[in-house]
XYZ file of C-alpha atoms in Angstrom:
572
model
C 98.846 54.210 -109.445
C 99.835 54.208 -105.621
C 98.884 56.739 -102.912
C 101.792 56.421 -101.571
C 105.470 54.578 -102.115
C 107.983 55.347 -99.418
C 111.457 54.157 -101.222
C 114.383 52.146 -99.381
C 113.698 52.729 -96.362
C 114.877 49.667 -93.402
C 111.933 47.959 -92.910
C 110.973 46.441 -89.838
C 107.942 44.580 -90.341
C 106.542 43.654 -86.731
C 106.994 39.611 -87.057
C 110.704 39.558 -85.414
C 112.453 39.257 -88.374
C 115.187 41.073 -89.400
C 115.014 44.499 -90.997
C 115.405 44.577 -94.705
C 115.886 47.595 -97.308
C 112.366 47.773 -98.997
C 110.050 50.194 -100.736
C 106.367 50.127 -99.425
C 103.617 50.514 -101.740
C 100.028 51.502 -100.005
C 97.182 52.085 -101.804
C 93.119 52.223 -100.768
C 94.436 52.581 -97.226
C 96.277 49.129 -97.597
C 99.613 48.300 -98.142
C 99.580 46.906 -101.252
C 103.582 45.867 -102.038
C 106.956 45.320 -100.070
C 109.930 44.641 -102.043
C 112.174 46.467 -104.606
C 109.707 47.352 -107.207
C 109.392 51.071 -107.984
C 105.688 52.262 -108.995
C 104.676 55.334 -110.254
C 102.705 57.104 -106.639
C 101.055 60.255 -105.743
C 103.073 60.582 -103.266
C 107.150 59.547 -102.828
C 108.786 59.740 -99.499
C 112.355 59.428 -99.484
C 113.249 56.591 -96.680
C 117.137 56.871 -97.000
C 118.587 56.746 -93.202
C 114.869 56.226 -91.610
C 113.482 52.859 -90.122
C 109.716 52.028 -90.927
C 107.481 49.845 -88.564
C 104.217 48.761 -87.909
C 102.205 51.430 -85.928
C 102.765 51.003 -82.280
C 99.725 49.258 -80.629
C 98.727 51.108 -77.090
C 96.507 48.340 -75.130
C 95.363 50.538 -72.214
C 94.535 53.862 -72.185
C 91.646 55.822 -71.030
C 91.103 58.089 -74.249
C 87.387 57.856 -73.679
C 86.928 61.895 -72.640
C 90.032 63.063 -74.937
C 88.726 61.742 -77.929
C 86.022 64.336 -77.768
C 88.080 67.466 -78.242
C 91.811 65.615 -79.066
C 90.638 63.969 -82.052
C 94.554 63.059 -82.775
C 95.107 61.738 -79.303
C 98.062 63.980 -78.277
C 100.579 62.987 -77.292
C 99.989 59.143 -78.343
C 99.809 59.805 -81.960
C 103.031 62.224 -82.103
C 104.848 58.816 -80.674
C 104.236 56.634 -83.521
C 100.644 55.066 -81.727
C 97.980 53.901 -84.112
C 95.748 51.678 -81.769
C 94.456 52.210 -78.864
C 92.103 50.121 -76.543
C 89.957 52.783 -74.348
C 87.864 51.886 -71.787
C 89.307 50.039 -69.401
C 89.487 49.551 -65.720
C 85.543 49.313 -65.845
C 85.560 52.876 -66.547
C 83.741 53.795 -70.077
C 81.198 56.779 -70.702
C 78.790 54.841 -72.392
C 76.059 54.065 -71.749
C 74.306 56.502 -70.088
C 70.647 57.020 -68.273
C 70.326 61.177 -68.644
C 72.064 63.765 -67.253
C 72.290 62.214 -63.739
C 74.480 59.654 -64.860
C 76.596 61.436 -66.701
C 77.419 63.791 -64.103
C 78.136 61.078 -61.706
C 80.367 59.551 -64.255
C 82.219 63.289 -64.466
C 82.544 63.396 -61.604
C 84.008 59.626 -61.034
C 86.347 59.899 -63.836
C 87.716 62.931 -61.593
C 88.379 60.615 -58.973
C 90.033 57.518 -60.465
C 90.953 58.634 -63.513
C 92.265 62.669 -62.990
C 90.196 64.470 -65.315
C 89.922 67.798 -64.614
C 86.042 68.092 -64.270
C 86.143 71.693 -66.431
C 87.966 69.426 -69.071
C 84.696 66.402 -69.033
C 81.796 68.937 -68.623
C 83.318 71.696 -71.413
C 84.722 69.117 -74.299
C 82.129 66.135 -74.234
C 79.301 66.522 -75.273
C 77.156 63.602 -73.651
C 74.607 63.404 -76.007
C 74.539 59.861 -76.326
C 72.454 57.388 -74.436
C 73.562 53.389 -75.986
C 77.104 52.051 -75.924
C 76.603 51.945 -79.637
C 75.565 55.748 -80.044
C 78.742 56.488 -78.646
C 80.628 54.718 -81.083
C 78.810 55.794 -84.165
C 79.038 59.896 -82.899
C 82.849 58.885 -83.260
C 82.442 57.657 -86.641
C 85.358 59.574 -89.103
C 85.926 62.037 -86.381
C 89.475 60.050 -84.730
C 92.541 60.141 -85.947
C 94.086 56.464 -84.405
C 92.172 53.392 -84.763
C 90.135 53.428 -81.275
C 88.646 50.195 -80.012
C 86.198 50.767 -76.917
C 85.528 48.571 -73.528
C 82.239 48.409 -72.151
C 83.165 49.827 -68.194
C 81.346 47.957 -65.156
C 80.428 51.042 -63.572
C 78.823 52.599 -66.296
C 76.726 49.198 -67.130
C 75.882 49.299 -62.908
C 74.611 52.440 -62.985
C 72.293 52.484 -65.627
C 70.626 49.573 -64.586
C 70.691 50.624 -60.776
C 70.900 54.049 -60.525
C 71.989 55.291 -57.536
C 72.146 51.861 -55.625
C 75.037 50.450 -57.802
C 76.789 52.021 -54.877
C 76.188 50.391 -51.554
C 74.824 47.084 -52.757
C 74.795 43.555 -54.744
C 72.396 43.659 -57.890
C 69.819 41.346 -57.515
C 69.849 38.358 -59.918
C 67.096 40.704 -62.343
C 69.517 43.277 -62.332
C 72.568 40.831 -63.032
C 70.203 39.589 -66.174
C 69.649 43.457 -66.839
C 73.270 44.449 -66.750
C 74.034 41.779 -69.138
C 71.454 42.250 -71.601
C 73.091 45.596 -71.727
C 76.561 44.390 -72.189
C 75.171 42.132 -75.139
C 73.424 44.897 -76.564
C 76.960 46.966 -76.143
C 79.174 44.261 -77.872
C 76.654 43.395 -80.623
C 77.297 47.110 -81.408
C 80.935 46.982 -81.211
C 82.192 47.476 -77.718
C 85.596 45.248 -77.567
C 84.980 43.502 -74.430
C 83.923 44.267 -70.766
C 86.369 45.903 -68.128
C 85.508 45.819 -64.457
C 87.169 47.179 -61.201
C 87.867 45.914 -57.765
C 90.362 47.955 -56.542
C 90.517 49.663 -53.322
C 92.118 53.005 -55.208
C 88.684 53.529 -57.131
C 86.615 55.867 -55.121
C 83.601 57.748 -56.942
C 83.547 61.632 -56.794
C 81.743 61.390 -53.224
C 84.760 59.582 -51.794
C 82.414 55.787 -52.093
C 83.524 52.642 -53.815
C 82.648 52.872 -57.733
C 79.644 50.670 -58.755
C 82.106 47.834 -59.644
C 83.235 47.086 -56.425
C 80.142 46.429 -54.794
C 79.862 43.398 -57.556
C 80.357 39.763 -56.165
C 81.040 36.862 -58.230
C 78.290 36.213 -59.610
C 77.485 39.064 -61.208
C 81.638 38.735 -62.909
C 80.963 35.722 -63.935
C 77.662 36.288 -65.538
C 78.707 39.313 -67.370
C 82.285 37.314 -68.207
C 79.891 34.854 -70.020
C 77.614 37.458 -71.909
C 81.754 38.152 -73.532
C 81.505 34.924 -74.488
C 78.795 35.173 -76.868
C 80.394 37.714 -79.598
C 83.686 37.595 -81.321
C 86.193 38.775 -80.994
C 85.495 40.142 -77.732
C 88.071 40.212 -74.673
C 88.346 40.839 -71.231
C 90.455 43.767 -68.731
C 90.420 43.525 -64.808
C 92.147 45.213 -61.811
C 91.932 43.965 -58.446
C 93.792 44.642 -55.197
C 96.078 42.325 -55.753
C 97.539 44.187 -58.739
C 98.730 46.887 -56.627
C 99.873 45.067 -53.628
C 100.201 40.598 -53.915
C 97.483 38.486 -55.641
C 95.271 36.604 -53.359
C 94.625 33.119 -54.718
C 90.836 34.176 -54.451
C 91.496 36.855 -56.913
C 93.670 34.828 -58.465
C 90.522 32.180 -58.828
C 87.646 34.968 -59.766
C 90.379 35.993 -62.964
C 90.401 32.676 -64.372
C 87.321 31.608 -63.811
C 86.282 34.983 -65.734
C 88.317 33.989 -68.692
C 87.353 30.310 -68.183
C 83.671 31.987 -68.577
C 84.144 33.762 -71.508
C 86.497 31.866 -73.243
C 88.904 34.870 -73.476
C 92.319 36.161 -72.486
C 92.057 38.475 -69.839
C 94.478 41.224 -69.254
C 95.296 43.317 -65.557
C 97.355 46.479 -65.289
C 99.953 47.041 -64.255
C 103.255 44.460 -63.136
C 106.155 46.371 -61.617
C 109.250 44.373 -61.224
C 112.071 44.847 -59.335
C 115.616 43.420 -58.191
C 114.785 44.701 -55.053
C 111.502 42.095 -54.892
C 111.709 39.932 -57.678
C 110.027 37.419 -55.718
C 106.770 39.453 -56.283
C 106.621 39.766 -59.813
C 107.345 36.427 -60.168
C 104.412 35.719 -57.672
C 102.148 37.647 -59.923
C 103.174 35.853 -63.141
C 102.413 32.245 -61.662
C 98.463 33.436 -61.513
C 99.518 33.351 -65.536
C 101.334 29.953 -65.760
C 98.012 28.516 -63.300
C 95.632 29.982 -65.720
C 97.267 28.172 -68.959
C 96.525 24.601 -66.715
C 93.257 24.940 -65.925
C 91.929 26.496 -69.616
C 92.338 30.296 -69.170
C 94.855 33.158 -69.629
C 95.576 35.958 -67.628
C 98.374 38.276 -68.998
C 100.121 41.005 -67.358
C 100.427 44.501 -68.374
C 103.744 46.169 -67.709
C 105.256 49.531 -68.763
C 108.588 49.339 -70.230
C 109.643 52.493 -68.763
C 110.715 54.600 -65.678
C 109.868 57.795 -63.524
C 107.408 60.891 -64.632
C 104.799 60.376 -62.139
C 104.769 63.861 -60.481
C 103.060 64.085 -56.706
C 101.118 66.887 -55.133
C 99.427 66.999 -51.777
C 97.282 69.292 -53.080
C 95.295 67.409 -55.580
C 93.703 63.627 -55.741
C 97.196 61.423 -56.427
C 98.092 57.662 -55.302
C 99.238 59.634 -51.981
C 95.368 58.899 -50.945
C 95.766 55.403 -51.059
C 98.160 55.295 -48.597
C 96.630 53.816 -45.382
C 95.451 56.611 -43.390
C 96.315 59.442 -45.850
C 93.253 59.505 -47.599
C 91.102 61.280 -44.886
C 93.775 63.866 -44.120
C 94.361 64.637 -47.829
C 90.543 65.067 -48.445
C 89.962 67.680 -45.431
C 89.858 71.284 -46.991
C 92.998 73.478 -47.651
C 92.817 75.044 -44.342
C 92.422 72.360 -42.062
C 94.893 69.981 -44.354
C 98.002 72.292 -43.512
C 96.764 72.832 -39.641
C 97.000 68.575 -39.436
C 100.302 68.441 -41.982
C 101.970 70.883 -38.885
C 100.673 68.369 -36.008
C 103.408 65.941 -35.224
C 101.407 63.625 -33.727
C 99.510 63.252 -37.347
C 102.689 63.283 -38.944
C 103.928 60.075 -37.052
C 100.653 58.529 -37.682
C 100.791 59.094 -40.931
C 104.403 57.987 -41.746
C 103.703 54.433 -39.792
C 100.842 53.345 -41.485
C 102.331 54.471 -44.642
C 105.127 52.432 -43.939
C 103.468 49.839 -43.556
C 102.378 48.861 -47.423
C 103.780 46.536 -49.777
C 103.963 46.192 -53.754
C 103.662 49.293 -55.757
C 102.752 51.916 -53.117
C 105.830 51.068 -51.117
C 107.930 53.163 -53.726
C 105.865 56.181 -52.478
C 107.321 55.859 -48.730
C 111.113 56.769 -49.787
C 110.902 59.690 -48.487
C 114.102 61.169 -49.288
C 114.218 60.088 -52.785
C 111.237 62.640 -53.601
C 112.655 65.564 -56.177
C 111.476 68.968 -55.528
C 109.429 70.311 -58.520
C 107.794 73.469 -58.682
C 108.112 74.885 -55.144
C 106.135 78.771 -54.314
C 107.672 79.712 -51.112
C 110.494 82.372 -50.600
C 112.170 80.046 -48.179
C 111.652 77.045 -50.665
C 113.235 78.924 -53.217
C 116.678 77.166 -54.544
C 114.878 73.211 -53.909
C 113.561 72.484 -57.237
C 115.945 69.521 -59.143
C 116.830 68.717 -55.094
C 115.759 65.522 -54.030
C 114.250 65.730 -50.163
C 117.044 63.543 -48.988
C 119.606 65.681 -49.673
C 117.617 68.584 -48.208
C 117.170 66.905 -44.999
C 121.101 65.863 -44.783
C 121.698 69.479 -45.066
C 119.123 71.275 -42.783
C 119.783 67.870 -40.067
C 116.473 66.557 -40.320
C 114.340 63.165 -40.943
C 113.417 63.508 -45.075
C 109.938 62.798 -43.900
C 109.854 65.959 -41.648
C 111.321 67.764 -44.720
C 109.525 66.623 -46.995
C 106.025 68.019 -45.182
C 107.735 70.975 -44.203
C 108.490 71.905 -47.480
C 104.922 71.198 -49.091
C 103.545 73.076 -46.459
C 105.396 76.027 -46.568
C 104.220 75.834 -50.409
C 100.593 75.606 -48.868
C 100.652 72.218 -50.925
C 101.203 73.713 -54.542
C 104.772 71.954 -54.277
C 105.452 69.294 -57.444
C 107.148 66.120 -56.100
C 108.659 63.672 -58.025
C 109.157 59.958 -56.810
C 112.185 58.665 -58.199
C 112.523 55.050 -59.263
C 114.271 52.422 -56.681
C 115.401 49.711 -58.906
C 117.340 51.437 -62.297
C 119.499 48.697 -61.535
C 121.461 46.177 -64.132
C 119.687 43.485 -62.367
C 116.413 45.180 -62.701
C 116.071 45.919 -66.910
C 118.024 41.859 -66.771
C 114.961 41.315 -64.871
C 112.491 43.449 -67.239
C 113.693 41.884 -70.516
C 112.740 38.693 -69.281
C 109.345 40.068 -68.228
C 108.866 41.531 -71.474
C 109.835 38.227 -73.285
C 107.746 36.413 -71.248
C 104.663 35.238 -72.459
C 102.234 36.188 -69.839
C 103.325 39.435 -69.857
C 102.814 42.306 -72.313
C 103.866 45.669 -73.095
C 101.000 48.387 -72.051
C 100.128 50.274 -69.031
C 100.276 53.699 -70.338
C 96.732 54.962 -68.645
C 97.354 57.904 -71.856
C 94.390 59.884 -71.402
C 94.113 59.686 -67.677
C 96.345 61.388 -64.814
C 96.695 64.187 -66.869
C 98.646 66.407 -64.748
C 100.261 62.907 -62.720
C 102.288 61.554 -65.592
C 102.618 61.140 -69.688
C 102.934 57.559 -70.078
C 101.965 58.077 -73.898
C 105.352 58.298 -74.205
C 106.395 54.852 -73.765
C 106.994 53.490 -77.001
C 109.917 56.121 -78.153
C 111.311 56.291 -75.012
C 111.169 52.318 -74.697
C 113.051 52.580 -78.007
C 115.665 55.050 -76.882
C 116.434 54.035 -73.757
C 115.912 49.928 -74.101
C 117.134 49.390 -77.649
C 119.640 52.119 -78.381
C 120.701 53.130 -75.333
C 121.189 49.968 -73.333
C 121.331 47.117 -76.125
C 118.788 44.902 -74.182
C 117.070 44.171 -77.129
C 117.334 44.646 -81.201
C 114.844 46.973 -82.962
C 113.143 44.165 -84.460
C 112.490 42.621 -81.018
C 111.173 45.924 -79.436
C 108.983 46.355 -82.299
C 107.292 43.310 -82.673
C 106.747 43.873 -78.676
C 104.945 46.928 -79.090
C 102.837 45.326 -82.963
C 102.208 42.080 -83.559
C 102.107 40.857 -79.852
C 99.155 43.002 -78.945
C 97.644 42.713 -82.341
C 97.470 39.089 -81.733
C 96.235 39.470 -77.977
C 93.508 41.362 -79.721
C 92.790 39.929 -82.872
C 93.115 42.871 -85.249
C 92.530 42.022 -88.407
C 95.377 42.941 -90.741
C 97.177 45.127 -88.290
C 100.552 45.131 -86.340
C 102.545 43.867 -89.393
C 104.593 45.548 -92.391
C 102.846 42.696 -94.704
C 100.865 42.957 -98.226
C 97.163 43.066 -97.194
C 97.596 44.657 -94.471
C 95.951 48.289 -93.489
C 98.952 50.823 -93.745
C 99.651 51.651 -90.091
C 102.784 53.341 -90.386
C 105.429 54.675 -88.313
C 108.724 56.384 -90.092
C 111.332 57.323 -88.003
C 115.246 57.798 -87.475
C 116.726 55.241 -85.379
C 119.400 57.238 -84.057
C 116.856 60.034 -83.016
C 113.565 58.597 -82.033
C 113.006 59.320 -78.346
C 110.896 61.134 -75.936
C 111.304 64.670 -75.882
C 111.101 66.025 -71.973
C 108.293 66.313 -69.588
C 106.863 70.122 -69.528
C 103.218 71.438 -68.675
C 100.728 72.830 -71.235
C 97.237 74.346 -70.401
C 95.639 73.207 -73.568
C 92.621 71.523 -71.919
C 89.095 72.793 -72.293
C 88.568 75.206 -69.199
C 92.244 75.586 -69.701
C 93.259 73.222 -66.947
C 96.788 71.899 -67.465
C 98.051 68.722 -68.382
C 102.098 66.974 -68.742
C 103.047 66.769 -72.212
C 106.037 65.126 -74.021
C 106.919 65.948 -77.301
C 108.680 63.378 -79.611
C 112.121 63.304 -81.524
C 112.994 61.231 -84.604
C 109.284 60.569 -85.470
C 109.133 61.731 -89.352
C 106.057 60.299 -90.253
C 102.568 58.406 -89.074
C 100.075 56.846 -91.291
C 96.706 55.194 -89.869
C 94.908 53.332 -92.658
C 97.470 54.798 -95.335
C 96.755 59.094 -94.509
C 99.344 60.353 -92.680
C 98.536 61.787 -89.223
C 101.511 63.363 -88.146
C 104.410 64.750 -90.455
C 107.630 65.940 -89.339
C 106.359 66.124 -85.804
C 103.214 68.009 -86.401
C 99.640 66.598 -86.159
C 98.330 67.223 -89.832
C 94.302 67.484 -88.702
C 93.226 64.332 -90.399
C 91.411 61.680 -89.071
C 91.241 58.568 -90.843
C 91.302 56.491 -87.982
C 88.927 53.682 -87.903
C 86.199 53.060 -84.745
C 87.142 49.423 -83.835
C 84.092 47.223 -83.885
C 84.491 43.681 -82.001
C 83.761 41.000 -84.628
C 84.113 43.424 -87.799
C 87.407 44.538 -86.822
C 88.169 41.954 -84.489
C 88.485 37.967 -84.792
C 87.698 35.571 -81.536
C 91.402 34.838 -79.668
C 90.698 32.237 -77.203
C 92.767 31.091 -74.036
């Protein structure tokens, strides 16, 4: 007898092909039949009207804190997500050298990653020391399937303490961190994530450990990857914000080159507006193909819902200049917002950046969320250019006046330059494109910045039946068997007999992303943006269903990715 037979219901099974009316048998946590047979189950679902695909495959998230006290990984799992790959931009909690590391990784993750610090020191409980005791705590306690990075910093700072800020490891400690990171991987860790960004500060305002790494030390830890299976590689770097250098462009590839692996950077924006940009940041693909590597571009297939506050840590601090005036306390902060002279300093150097910060210097197209102030009241759903055109001012000058008047609480919301024709023409190709993938999310970090957990049904809404850019199967297979393959998952991202029963039932002319709203459901009660889903009726992970009619049903048969177990070897 079955566990579970859900009967003719359109079935789209993740390979491209076209949908087909089919019951699915799943048994043992496997599906076990697609076709027309009907078998006697413990359980029918009626699939009249609904769609049912592979679950949707996340490939960057930072899920490493949430997991903790979130065991279903709101909102991710409410939006038909399965998989998830934690861990990335060098940034995992594991492992650990006492209590002094772990409250230096607190209070990094604070930094680059906006976790609210009550949040990481209330709901994780840090009582693990080895990569691999981190996993096994998580053993049958997650709902999705969770695979794990080993983070850089982490690795750094348990081999150097405090001077993995401020300095290069010697060549012992390069051997040291990557006796580590084979130590990690042999226990399951997916691969090894680094960061070289110049947005990463630590929670004293320094450089993270990673960044103080030179090539060397990459390269040698790139090669300990090489030695386990099914093991893969993540990397940010200047150049993903702003233009890639060809020296970045030369450390990436000879990384993969090193570990005989794909490696993956977050995220590619791409615009009408610049197009020559995007393009320049795919080519570092189409060079790493010639010389025996492959770099491949995340990029989210969405717009918007990345809320601003001068108030708290945001991108606003990386823009040139900003960074010190936004880190002086409250007090002071306003007293230099009200200085003209700072205000014109600050406007020209923030004028002056390029790639994806530049979207944060349209002034005008800021809209007003939350505001405090009497004489603010009537702004919110306003964007700061029409403000200004009615009070006669410059939208920068408005746009400070009005945050200050709010003493900074004010919510601003950047809107998007380029939701232009042109632009999704632009995207589809993008998404098509080879070198590129679907992913970017960050769910699990920026919690009160932005949801993008929500991509998949509102990728699905908007792209597929909204626009027409692309057919369901298409989408699907984008957000399945693409990264299941980048990954080598073993018998996931496909609708196919054999394979584990990662489910997703839903009605294609509902599924979408319900809207952005704010719940204090954190530990310490801090708040975080939330999105609720539409259309969703159902979401299996290894054949138990996770979320039913909307609601998260409390189980957690989600399996703890292990590299090699879970995992086969994908090489450039």
């Amino acid at each position: 007898m079955l566990d579970l037979i859900i009967e003719d219901v359109q079935v789209v099974d993740g390979t491209g092909r076209e949908p087909r009316r089919a019951n699915i048998g799943v048994a043992d946590g496997r599906i076990v039949h697609v076709g027309r047979a009907r078998e006697s189950a413990r359980s029918r679902i009626d699939g009249t009207g609904l769609m049912a695909a592979p679950g949707f495959i996340d490939p960057h998230t930072h899920y490493d804190a949430q997991v903790w006290w979130d065991p279903a990984l709101t909102p991710s799992s409410l939006h038909g997500v399965t998989t998830v790959i934690a861990g990335n931009c060098g940034f995992s909690l594991a492992p650990l050298r006492g209590e002094r590391d772990a409250d230096y990784l607190r209070r990094m993750m604070v930094n680059v990653e906006g976790m609210p610090l009550a949040a990481l020191e209330r709901g994780v409980p840090w009582s693990w020391q080895e990569f691999g005791d981190y996993l096994q705590k998580l053993e049958g306690q997650v709902a999705l399937n969770a695979g794990f990075l080993v983070g850089h910093c982490a690795l750094r700072r348990a081999v150097m303490g405090d001077e993995a800020v401020g300095r290069r490891a010697t060549p012992a400690q390069v051997r040291a961190m990557a006796a580590l990171l084979h130590e990690a991987l042999q226990a399951g860790g997916l691969g090894f994530s680094s960061s070289q960004a110049f947005t990463h500060t630590d929670g004293n305002g320094a450089p993270v450990p990673s960044r103080y790494a030179g090539p060397e030390e990459m390269l040698a830890l790139a090669r300990a990857v090489g030695g386990h299976p099914g093991t893969t590689l993540e990397l940010i770097l200047d150049g993903c914000l702003t233009q890639f250098s060809d020296t970045e462009v030369n450390l990436m590839i000879a990384m993969s080159r090193a570990a005989r692996r794909p490696l993956n950077w977050n995220v590619l924006g791409v615009s009408a507006a610049n197009r020559g940009r995007h393009e320049h940041q795919l080519a570092a693909g189409t060079r790493a193909l010639r010389e025996g590597a492959r770099i491949v571009a995340l990029t989210l297939p969405i717009l918007g819902g990345l809320k601003m506050s001068f108030l708290d840590h945001c991108a606003l601090h990386s823009l040139p200049g900003w960074g010190a005036i936004l880190e002086l306390p409250v007090p002071q902060r306003l007293q230099a917002l009200r200085d003209p002279e700072v205000r014109r300093r600050m406007r020209t150097s923030a004028e002056t950046v390029t790639g994806a910060l530049s979207s944060l210097t349209r002034w005008g197209a800021y809209e007003i969320g939350d505001t405090f102030a009497a004489q603010n009241q009537g702004l919110s759903g306003r964007t700061v250019g029409e403000i200004a055109k009615e009070r006669g001012q410059d939208p920068f000058d408005t746009l400070i006046d009005i945050v200050v008047a709010d003493e900074l609480r004010t919510g601003l919301w950047p809107q998007p330059a380029d939701d232009d024709e042109e632009s999704w023409r632009l995207r589809l190709a993008v998404w098509r494109d080879p070198r590129a993938m679907l992913g970017g999310s960050d769910a699990g970090a920026h919690l009160d910045r932005m949801c993008g957990a929500r991509y998949p049904t509102a990728f699905l809404a908007q792209s597929v039946r909204e626009r027409g850019l692309l057919s369901w199967q298409e989408a699907i297979r984008l957000m399945t068997d693409v990264p299941a393959r980048y990954f080598g998952l073993k018998q996931r991202g496909r609708i196919a007999t054999g394979y584990m029963a990662d489910l997703v039932v839903f009605d294609p002319n509902r599924i979408a992303s319900g809207p952005l709203h704010t719940r204090a459901d954190l530990p310490g009660g801090a708040e975080r943006l939330f999105a609720d889903c539409l259309g969703i009726e159902y979401v299996f992970v290894n054949g138990a269903s996770v979320v039913e009619h909307g609601r998260i049903t409390g189980r957690t048969p989600g399996t703890v990715l292990r590299s090699g177990r879970d995992t086969r070897t994908v090489v450039p």
